[in-house]
mmCIF file of C-alpha atoms in Angstrom:
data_model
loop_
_atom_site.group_PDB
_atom_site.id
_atom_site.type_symbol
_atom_site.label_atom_id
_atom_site.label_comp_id
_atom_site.label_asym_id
_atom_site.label_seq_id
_atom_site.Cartn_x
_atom_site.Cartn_y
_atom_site.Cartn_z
ATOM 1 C CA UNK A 1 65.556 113.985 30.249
ATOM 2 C CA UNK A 2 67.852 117.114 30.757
ATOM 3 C CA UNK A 3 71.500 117.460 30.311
ATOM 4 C CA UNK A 4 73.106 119.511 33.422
ATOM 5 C CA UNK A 5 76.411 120.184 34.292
ATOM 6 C CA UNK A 6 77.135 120.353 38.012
ATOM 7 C CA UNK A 7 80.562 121.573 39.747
ATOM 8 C CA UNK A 8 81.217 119.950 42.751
ATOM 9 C CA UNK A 9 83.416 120.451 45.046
ATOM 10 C CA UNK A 10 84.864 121.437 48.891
ATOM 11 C CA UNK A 11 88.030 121.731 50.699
ATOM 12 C CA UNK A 12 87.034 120.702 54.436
ATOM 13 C CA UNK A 13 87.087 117.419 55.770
ATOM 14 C CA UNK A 14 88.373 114.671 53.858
ATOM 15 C CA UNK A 15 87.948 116.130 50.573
ATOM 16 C CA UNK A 16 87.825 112.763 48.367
ATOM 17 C CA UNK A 17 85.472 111.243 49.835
ATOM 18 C CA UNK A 18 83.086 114.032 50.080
ATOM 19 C CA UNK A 19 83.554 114.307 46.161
ATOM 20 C CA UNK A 20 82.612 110.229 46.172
ATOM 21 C CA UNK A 21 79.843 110.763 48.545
ATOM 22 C CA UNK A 22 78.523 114.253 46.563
ATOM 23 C CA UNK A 23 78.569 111.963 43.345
ATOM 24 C CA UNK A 24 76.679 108.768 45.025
ATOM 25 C CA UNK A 25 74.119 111.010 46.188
ATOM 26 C CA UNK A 26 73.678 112.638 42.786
ATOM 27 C CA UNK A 27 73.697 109.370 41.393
ATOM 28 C CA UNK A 28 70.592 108.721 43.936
ATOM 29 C CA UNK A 29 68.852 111.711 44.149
ATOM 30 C CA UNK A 30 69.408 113.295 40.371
ATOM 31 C CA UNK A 31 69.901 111.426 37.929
ATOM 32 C CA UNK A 32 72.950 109.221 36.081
ATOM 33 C CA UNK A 33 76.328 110.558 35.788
ATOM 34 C CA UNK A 34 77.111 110.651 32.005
ATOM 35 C CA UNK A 35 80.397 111.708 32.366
ATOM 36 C CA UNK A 36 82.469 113.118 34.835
ATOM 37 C CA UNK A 37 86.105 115.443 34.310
ATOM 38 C CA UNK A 38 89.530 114.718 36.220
ATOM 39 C CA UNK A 39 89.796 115.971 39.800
ATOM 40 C CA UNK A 40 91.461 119.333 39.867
ATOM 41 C CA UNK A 41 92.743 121.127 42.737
ATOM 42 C CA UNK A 42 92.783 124.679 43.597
ATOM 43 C CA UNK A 43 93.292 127.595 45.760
ATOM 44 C CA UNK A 44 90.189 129.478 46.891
ATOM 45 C CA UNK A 45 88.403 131.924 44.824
ATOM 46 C CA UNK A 46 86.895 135.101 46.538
ATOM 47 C CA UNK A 47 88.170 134.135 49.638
ATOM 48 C CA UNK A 48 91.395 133.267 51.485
ATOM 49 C CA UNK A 49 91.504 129.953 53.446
ATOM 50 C CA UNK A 50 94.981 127.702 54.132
ATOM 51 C CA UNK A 51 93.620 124.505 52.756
ATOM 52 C CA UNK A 52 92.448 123.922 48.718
ATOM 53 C CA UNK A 53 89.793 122.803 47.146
ATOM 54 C CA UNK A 54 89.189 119.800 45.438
ATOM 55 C CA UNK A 55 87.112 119.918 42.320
ATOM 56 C CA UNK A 56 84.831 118.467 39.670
ATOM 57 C CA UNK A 57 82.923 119.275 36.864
ATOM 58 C CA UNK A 58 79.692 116.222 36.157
ATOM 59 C CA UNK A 59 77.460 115.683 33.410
ATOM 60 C CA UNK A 60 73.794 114.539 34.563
ATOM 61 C CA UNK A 61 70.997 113.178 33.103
ATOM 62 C CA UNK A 62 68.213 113.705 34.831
ATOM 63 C CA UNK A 63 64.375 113.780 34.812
ATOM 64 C CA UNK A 64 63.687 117.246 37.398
ATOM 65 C CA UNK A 65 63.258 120.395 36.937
ATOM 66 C CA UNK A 66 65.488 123.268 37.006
ATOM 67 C CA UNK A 67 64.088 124.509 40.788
ATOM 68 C CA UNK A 68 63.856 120.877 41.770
ATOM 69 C CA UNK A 69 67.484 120.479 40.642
ATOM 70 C CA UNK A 70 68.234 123.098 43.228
ATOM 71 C CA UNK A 71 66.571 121.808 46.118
ATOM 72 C CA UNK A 72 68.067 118.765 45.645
ATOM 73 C CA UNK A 73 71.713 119.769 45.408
ATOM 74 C CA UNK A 74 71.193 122.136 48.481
ATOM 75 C CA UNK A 75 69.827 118.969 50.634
ATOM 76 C CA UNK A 76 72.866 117.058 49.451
ATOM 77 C CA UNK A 77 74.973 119.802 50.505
ATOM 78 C CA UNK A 78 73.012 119.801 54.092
ATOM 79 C CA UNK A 79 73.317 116.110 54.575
ATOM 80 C CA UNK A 80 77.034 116.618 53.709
ATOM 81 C CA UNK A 81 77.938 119.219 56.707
ATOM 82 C CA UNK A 82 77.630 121.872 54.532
ATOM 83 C CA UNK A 83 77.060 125.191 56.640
ATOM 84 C CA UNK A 84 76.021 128.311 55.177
ATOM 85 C CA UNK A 85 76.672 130.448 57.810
ATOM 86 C CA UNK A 86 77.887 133.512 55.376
ATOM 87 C CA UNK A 87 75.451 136.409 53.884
ATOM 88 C CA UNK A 88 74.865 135.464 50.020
ATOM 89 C CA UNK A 89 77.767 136.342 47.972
ATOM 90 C CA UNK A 90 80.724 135.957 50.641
ATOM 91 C CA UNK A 91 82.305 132.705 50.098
ATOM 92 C CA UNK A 92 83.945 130.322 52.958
ATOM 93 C CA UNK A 93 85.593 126.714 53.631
ATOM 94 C CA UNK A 94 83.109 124.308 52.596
ATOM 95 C CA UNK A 95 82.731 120.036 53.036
ATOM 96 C CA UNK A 96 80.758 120.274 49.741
ATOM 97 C CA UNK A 97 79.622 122.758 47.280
ATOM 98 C CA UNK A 98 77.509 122.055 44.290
ATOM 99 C CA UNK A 99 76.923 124.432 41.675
ATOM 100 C CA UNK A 100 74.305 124.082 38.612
ATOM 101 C CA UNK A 101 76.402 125.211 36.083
ATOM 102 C CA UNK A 102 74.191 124.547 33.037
ATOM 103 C CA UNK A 103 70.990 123.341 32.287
ATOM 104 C CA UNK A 104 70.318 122.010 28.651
ATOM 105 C CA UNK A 105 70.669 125.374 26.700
ATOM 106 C CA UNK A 106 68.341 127.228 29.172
ATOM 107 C CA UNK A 107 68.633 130.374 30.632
ATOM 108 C CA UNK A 108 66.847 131.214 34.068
ATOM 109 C CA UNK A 109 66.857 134.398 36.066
ATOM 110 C CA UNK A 110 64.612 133.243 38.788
ATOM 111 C CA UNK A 111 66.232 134.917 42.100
ATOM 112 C CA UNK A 112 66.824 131.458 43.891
ATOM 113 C CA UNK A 113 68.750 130.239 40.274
ATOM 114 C CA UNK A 114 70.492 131.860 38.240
ATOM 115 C CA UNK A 115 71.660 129.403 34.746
ATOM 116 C CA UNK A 116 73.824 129.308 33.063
ATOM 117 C CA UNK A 117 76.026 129.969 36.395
ATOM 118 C CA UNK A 118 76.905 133.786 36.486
ATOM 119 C CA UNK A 119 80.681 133.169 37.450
ATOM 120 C CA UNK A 120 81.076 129.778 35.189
ATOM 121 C CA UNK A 121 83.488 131.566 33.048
ATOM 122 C CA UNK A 122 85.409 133.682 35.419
ATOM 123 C CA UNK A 123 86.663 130.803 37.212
ATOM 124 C CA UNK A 124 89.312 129.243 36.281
ATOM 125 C CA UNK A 125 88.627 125.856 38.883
ATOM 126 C CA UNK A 126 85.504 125.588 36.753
ATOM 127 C CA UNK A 127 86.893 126.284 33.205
ATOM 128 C CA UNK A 128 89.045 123.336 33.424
ATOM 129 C CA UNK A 129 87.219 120.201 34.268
ATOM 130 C CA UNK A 130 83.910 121.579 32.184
ATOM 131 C CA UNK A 131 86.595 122.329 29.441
ATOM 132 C CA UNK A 132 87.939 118.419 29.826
ATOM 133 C CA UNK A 133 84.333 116.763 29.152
ATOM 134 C CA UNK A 134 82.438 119.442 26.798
ATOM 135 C CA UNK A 135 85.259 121.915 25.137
ATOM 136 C CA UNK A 136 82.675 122.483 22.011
ATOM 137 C CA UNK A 137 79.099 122.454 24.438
ATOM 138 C CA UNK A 138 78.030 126.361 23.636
ATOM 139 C CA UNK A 139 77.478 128.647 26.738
ATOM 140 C CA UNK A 140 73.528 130.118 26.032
ATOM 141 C CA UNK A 141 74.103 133.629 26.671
ATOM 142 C CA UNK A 142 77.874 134.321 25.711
ATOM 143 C CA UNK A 143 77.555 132.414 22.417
ATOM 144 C CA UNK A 144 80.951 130.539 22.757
ATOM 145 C CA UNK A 145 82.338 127.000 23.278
ATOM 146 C CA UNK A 146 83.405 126.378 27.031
ATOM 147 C CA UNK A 147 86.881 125.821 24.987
ATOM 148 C CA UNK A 148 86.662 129.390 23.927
ATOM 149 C CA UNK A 149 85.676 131.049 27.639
ATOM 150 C CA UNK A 150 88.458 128.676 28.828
ATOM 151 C CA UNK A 151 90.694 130.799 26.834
ATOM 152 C CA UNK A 152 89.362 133.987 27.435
ATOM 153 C CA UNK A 153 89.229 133.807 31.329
ATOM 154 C CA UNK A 154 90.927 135.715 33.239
ATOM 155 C CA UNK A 155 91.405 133.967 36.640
ATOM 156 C CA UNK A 156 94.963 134.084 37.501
ATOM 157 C CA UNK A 157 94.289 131.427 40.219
ATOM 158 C CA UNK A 158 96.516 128.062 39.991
ATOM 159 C CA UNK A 159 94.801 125.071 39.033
ATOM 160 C CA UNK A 160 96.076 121.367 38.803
ATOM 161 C CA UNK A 161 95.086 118.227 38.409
ATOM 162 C CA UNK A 162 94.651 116.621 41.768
ATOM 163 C CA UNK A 163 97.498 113.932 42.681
ATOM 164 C CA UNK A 164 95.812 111.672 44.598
ATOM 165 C CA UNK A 165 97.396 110.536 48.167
ATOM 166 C CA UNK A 166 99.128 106.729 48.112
ATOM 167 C CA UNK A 167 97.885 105.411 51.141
ATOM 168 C CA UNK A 168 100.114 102.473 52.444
ATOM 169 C CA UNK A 169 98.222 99.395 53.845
ATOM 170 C CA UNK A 170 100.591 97.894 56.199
ATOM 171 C CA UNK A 171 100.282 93.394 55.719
#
C-alpha cells in the first residue's frame, strides 16, 4: 500500500458538498482515508475570482500507482463538473480540484506528474491543513518537515479555518 497526500478542494457550486462528494469518491475509487485535516478557507491563489475556496488536505492509503493515481483523481474531477477550459498553468474557479501532493517519499518528474507537488510549499491554503495532520512527514526533495516549509512560506494569502453555515430546519 502507498501513503499519498491529496489536496482537495474548489470554490464553485456548493462547495461542502463537493468536498463530501470528492472524499466519497476517493474513498471508492482510491483507497481509505487515513486521516483527513480541518476545512480551511481561502482566497484564490494565481488568480482573482469573488468567491473562496474551500479546502482540504487527505491522507490515502491506497493500492495504485503513481500514474494510475492521476487518472483517477482527474476522472473524479470530470464526474464532478470540473472544466479545464484554461491552457496548463493559468488557474480558474473550479467545483473540484485535486492535487497529488505526495506520494510515499517518491519523487517523479514524468511530464503528466510532477511529486512531490511543485507549488506544495508556496501555498499557504496547502501548508495549513497538510501542516494539521503530518507537521513532522519530511518533504523528499527540500529535506524539511511540512512544519518547517509551513514556516518558511511565503504566501501572504489569508487562510482560515472554514466556519461552517448553520442551516435552520424549520418544524
Amino acid at each position: 500500500m502507498h501513503r499519498v497526500f491529496l489536496s482537495i478542494g474548489g470554490n464553485l457550486g456548493d462547495r461542502e458538498e463537493y468536498l463530501a462528494l470528492t472524499r466519497e469518491q476517493i474513498k471508492l475509487h482510491i483507497g481509505e482515508i487515513v486521516s483527513q485535516s480541518d476545512i480551511y478557507e481561502s482566497e484564490p491563489w494565481g488568480f482573482s475570482h469573488q468567491r473562496t475556496f474551500l479546502n482540504q488536505v487527505i491522507e490515502v492509503e491506497t493500492p495504485l500507482s503513481a500514474l494510475c493515481l492521476l487518472d483517477i483523481c482527474n476522472k473524479i474531477e470530470n464526474q464532478l463538473g470540473r472544466n479545464r477550459l484554461k491552457s496548463v498553468g493559468e488557474y480558474e474557479a473550479r467545483t473540484v480540484d485535486i492535487d497529488i501532493l505526495l506520494f510515499d517519499s517518491c519523487i517523479y518528474t514524468l511530464p503528466p506528474l510532477i511529486v512531490p507537488h511543485r507549488h506544495l510549499h508556496e501555498r499557504m491554503f496547502v501548508m495549513e491543513p497538510l501542516a494539521q495532520i503530518a507537521p513532522k512527514l519530511v518533504h523528499p526533495l527540500l529535506c524539511q518537515t511540512i512544519e518547517e516549509l509551513k514556516g518558511l512560506c511565503q504566501d501572504q494569502s489569508k487562510v482560515w479555518k472554514y466556519s461552517r453555515s448553520v442551516k435552520h430546519v424549520e418544524a
